[in-house]
């Protein structure tokens, strides 16, 4: 009975991710920024909340990055549902078999890079017609003159505190609460 309840809980969490999975790739920029361009070594626990219309879904994650690689483990109800390993321009991923196929590791990596990497590093990698602007604790991604994404930070350090990513193009909000991991 306990195993059946645990399996049901994992399945419910995975189905809750369907809303996340139905969100299109935010910009489709194909960013593959070097981990060294982050300019820091980080290790954080994160709580993510995705809101689209009246629906809200949540996921926990652990993110570690240094000058050579990035590692992300996504958890739903304590069960691993996604692992990303990014090193030397190559993205490797593992997905729980029940995770909807629409959850694209490249889109997850791109949102992380748009949120965490320095604006100057992002700007160098953007395709023609795209630009990123940063003023204080806010960052905006533009395609031409149209704002497509706005990111607000609660702290000057991008991977500390709360980050709110508003995708103006696809009408969803991703709230990321990060806490440094201490050894």
mmCIF file of C-alpha atoms in Angstrom:
data_model
loop_
_atom_site.group_PDB
_atom_site.id
_atom_site.type_symbol
_atom_site.label_atom_id
_atom_site.label_comp_id
_atom_site.label_asym_id
_atom_site.label_seq_id
_atom_site.Cartn_x
_atom_site.Cartn_y
_atom_site.Cartn_z
ATOM 1 C CA UNK A 1 0.000 0.000 0.000
ATOM 2 C CA UNK A 2 2.819 2.418 0.935
ATOM 3 C CA UNK A 3 4.586 1.760 -2.414
ATOM 4 C CA UNK A 4 1.330 2.364 -4.299
ATOM 5 C CA UNK A 5 0.811 5.696 -2.507
ATOM 6 C CA UNK A 6 4.389 6.726 -3.260
ATOM 7 C CA UNK A 7 3.947 5.814 -6.939
ATOM 8 C CA UNK A 8 0.655 7.735 -7.058
ATOM 9 C CA UNK A 9 2.305 10.783 -5.490
ATOM 10 C CA UNK A 10 5.106 10.725 -8.079
ATOM 11 C CA UNK A 11 2.600 10.346 -10.924
ATOM 12 C CA UNK A 12 0.511 13.254 -9.599
ATOM 13 C CA UNK A 13 3.625 15.410 -9.409
ATOM 14 C CA UNK A 14 4.573 14.467 -12.950
ATOM 15 C CA UNK A 15 1.099 15.266 -14.226
ATOM 16 C CA UNK A 16 1.347 18.620 -12.440
ATOM 17 C CA UNK A 17 4.353 19.314 -14.623
ATOM 18 C CA UNK A 18 2.178 19.027 -17.730
ATOM 19 C CA UNK A 19 1.315 22.724 -17.392
ATOM 20 C CA UNK A 20 5.022 23.466 -17.372
ATOM 21 C CA UNK A 21 5.464 21.180 -20.346
ATOM 22 C CA UNK A 22 2.784 22.918 -22.356
ATOM 23 C CA UNK A 23 4.624 26.233 -22.192
ATOM 24 C CA UNK A 24 6.446 26.864 -25.488
ATOM 25 C CA UNK A 25 10.191 27.416 -25.564
ATOM 26 C CA UNK A 26 10.478 31.007 -24.253
ATOM 27 C CA UNK A 27 12.648 32.488 -26.952
ATOM 28 C CA UNK A 28 14.114 29.606 -28.947
ATOM 29 C CA UNK A 29 17.474 31.353 -29.051
ATOM 30 C CA UNK A 30 19.634 28.240 -28.896
ATOM 31 C CA UNK A 31 21.888 29.759 -26.226
ATOM 32 C CA UNK A 32 24.821 27.588 -25.223
ATOM 33 C CA UNK A 33 26.873 29.906 -23.048
ATOM 34 C CA UNK A 34 30.028 28.512 -21.483
ATOM 35 C CA UNK A 35 29.722 27.780 -17.755
ATOM 36 C CA UNK A 36 32.836 29.945 -17.238
ATOM 37 C CA UNK A 37 30.861 32.937 -18.600
ATOM 38 C CA UNK A 38 28.689 32.735 -15.459
ATOM 39 C CA UNK A 39 31.687 34.163 -13.628
ATOM 40 C CA UNK A 40 31.042 32.307 -10.379
ATOM 41 C CA UNK A 41 30.809 28.937 -8.684
ATOM 42 C CA UNK A 42 27.334 28.384 -7.273
ATOM 43 C CA UNK A 43 25.479 25.690 -5.380
ATOM 44 C CA UNK A 44 21.840 26.467 -4.604
ATOM 45 C CA UNK A 45 18.590 24.776 -3.706
ATOM 46 C CA UNK A 46 15.652 26.194 -5.599
ATOM 47 C CA UNK A 47 11.907 26.153 -5.343
ATOM 48 C CA UNK A 48 10.182 26.937 -8.635
ATOM 49 C CA UNK A 49 6.571 27.958 -9.152
ATOM 50 C CA UNK A 50 5.159 28.202 -12.663
ATOM 51 C CA UNK A 51 1.944 30.172 -13.157
ATOM 52 C CA UNK A 52 0.004 30.245 -16.370
ATOM 53 C CA UNK A 53 -3.549 31.500 -16.269
ATOM 54 C CA UNK A 54 -5.276 30.116 -13.178
ATOM 55 C CA UNK A 55 -2.889 27.124 -12.928
ATOM 56 C CA UNK A 56 0.159 26.993 -10.661
ATOM 57 C CA UNK A 57 2.708 24.133 -10.479
ATOM 58 C CA UNK A 58 5.762 23.692 -8.275
ATOM 59 C CA UNK A 59 9.087 21.866 -8.475
ATOM 60 C CA UNK A 60 12.241 21.712 -6.350
ATOM 61 C CA UNK A 61 15.729 21.694 -7.828
ATOM 62 C CA UNK A 62 19.393 21.656 -6.893
ATOM 63 C CA UNK A 63 21.721 23.637 -9.156
ATOM 64 C CA UNK A 64 25.502 23.517 -9.133
ATOM 65 C CA UNK A 65 27.762 25.355 -11.560
ATOM 66 C CA UNK A 66 31.447 26.145 -11.797
ATOM 67 C CA UNK A 67 33.772 27.291 -14.578
ATOM 68 C CA UNK A 68 33.616 23.934 -16.399
ATOM 69 C CA UNK A 69 30.095 22.541 -15.992
ATOM 70 C CA UNK A 70 26.530 22.962 -14.799
ATOM 71 C CA UNK A 71 24.432 20.292 -13.091
ATOM 72 C CA UNK A 72 20.696 20.554 -12.340
ATOM 73 C CA UNK A 73 18.527 17.949 -10.621
ATOM 74 C CA UNK A 74 14.762 18.542 -10.643
ATOM 75 C CA UNK A 75 12.627 16.892 -7.984
ATOM 76 C CA UNK A 76 8.885 16.392 -7.660
ATOM 77 C CA UNK A 77 7.768 15.191 -4.236
ATOM 78 C CA UNK A 78 11.333 14.157 -3.476
ATOM 79 C CA UNK A 79 11.646 12.010 -6.612
ATOM 80 C CA UNK A 80 14.154 12.895 -9.320
ATOM 81 C CA UNK A 81 12.335 13.751 -12.554
ATOM 82 C CA UNK A 82 15.018 15.590 -14.531
ATOM 83 C CA UNK A 83 18.812 15.819 -14.592
ATOM 84 C CA UNK A 84 20.807 18.184 -16.797
ATOM 85 C CA UNK A 85 24.570 18.123 -17.240
ATOM 86 C CA UNK A 86 26.082 20.860 -19.394
ATOM 87 C CA UNK A 87 29.800 20.884 -20.166
ATOM 88 C CA UNK A 88 31.976 21.956 -23.123
ATOM 89 C CA UNK A 89 28.910 23.107 -25.090
ATOM 90 C CA UNK A 90 27.234 19.693 -24.773
ATOM 91 C CA UNK A 91 23.944 19.161 -22.947
ATOM 92 C CA UNK A 92 23.221 15.711 -21.557
ATOM 93 C CA UNK A 93 19.929 15.005 -19.842
ATOM 94 C CA UNK A 94 17.994 12.295 -18.060
ATOM 95 C CA UNK A 95 14.229 12.393 -17.777
ATOM 96 C CA UNK A 96 11.836 10.315 -15.756
ATOM 97 C CA UNK A 97 9.889 8.116 -18.210
ATOM 98 C CA UNK A 98 6.633 9.736 -17.062
ATOM 99 C CA UNK A 99 7.896 13.273 -17.656
ATOM 100 C CA UNK A 100 6.011 14.743 -20.627
ATOM 101 C CA UNK A 101 8.100 14.902 -23.790
ATOM 102 C CA UNK A 102 7.305 18.615 -24.146
ATOM 103 C CA UNK A 103 9.634 19.408 -21.210
ATOM 104 C CA UNK A 104 12.723 20.241 -23.250
ATOM 105 C CA UNK A 105 16.122 20.245 -21.501
ATOM 106 C CA UNK A 106 17.441 22.888 -23.931
ATOM 107 C CA UNK A 107 14.594 25.252 -22.934
ATOM 108 C CA UNK A 108 15.343 24.695 -19.239
ATOM 109 C CA UNK A 109 19.035 25.466 -19.860
ATOM 110 C CA UNK A 110 18.122 28.572 -21.857
ATOM 111 C CA UNK A 111 15.879 29.954 -19.087
ATOM 112 C CA UNK A 112 18.697 29.327 -16.585
ATOM 113 C CA UNK A 113 21.203 31.144 -18.763
ATOM 114 C CA UNK A 114 18.886 34.093 -19.438
ATOM 115 C CA UNK A 115 18.261 34.377 -15.701
ATOM 116 C CA UNK A 116 21.713 33.740 -14.215
ATOM 117 C CA UNK A 117 24.447 34.635 -16.714
ATOM 118 C CA UNK A 118 25.719 38.228 -16.958
ATOM 119 C CA UNK A 119 23.796 40.357 -19.460
ATOM 120 C CA UNK A 120 26.989 41.112 -21.421
ATOM 121 C CA UNK A 121 27.665 37.389 -21.989
ATOM 122 C CA UNK A 122 24.061 36.854 -23.102
ATOM 123 C CA UNK A 123 24.148 39.836 -25.463
ATOM 124 C CA UNK A 124 27.241 38.446 -27.244
ATOM 125 C CA UNK A 125 25.416 35.164 -27.899
ATOM 126 C CA UNK A 126 22.066 36.565 -29.025
ATOM 127 C CA UNK A 127 21.087 36.256 -32.682
ATOM 128 C CA UNK A 128 20.670 39.394 -34.789
ATOM 129 C CA UNK A 129 17.589 41.419 -33.883
ATOM 130 C CA UNK A 130 17.650 40.386 -30.208
ATOM 131 C CA UNK A 131 19.006 42.396 -27.280
ATOM 132 C CA UNK A 132 19.054 42.302 -23.509
ATOM 133 C CA UNK A 133 18.920 45.341 -21.250
ATOM 134 C CA UNK A 134 19.589 45.481 -17.549
ATOM 135 C CA UNK A 135 18.663 48.309 -15.190
ATOM 136 C CA UNK A 136 19.145 47.810 -11.479
ATOM 137 C CA UNK A 137 17.413 44.613 -10.437
ATOM 138 C CA UNK A 138 15.517 44.145 -13.702
ATOM 139 C CA UNK A 139 16.531 42.539 -16.980
ATOM 140 C CA UNK A 140 14.490 42.666 -20.203
ATOM 141 C CA UNK A 141 14.925 40.575 -23.349
ATOM 142 C CA UNK A 142 13.794 42.186 -26.607
ATOM 143 C CA UNK A 143 13.170 40.899 -30.108
ATOM 144 C CA UNK A 144 13.403 44.062 -32.171
ATOM 145 C CA UNK A 145 11.538 46.676 -30.153
ATOM 146 C CA UNK A 146 9.206 44.177 -28.496
ATOM 147 C CA UNK A 147 9.880 43.047 -24.923
ATOM 148 C CA UNK A 148 9.466 39.267 -24.784
ATOM 149 C CA UNK A 149 10.768 38.530 -21.283
ATOM 150 C CA UNK A 150 11.211 40.532 -18.099
ATOM 151 C CA UNK A 151 13.225 39.204 -15.163
ATOM 152 C CA UNK A 152 13.109 40.839 -11.716
ATOM 153 C CA UNK A 153 15.616 40.058 -8.964
ATOM 154 C CA UNK A 154 15.196 40.609 -5.216
ATOM 155 C CA UNK A 155 18.974 40.659 -4.678
ATOM 156 C CA UNK A 156 21.945 41.974 -6.675
ATOM 157 C CA UNK A 157 23.372 38.431 -6.773
ATOM 158 C CA UNK A 158 21.231 36.746 -9.454
ATOM 159 C CA UNK A 159 21.173 33.297 -7.786
ATOM 160 C CA UNK A 160 20.188 34.582 -4.354
ATOM 161 C CA UNK A 161 16.727 35.396 -3.072
ATOM 162 C CA UNK A 162 13.742 35.473 -5.394
ATOM 163 C CA UNK A 163 13.778 35.810 -9.177
ATOM 164 C CA UNK A 164 10.574 36.354 -11.135
ATOM 165 C CA UNK A 165 10.712 35.624 -14.870
ATOM 166 C CA UNK A 166 7.694 36.992 -16.765
ATOM 167 C CA UNK A 167 7.415 35.638 -20.277
ATOM 168 C CA UNK A 168 5.461 38.386 -22.029
ATOM 169 C CA UNK A 169 5.315 36.481 -25.292
ATOM 170 C CA UNK A 170 3.801 33.241 -23.983
ATOM 171 C CA UNK A 171 2.077 34.679 -20.896
ATOM 172 C CA UNK A 172 3.553 32.729 -18.021
ATOM 173 C CA UNK A 173 5.428 33.577 -14.829
ATOM 174 C CA UNK A 174 8.232 31.526 -13.280
ATOM 175 C CA UNK A 175 9.176 32.361 -9.694
ATOM 176 C CA UNK A 176 12.484 30.939 -8.464
ATOM 177 C CA UNK A 177 13.434 31.055 -4.802
ATOM 178 C CA UNK A 178 17.103 30.181 -4.298
ATOM 179 C CA UNK A 179 18.955 29.309 -1.115
ATOM 180 C CA UNK A 180 22.714 28.682 -1.073
ATOM 181 C CA UNK A 181 23.721 25.124 -0.197
ATOM 182 C CA UNK A 182 26.111 25.043 2.735
ATOM 183 C CA UNK A 183 28.447 22.140 3.369
#
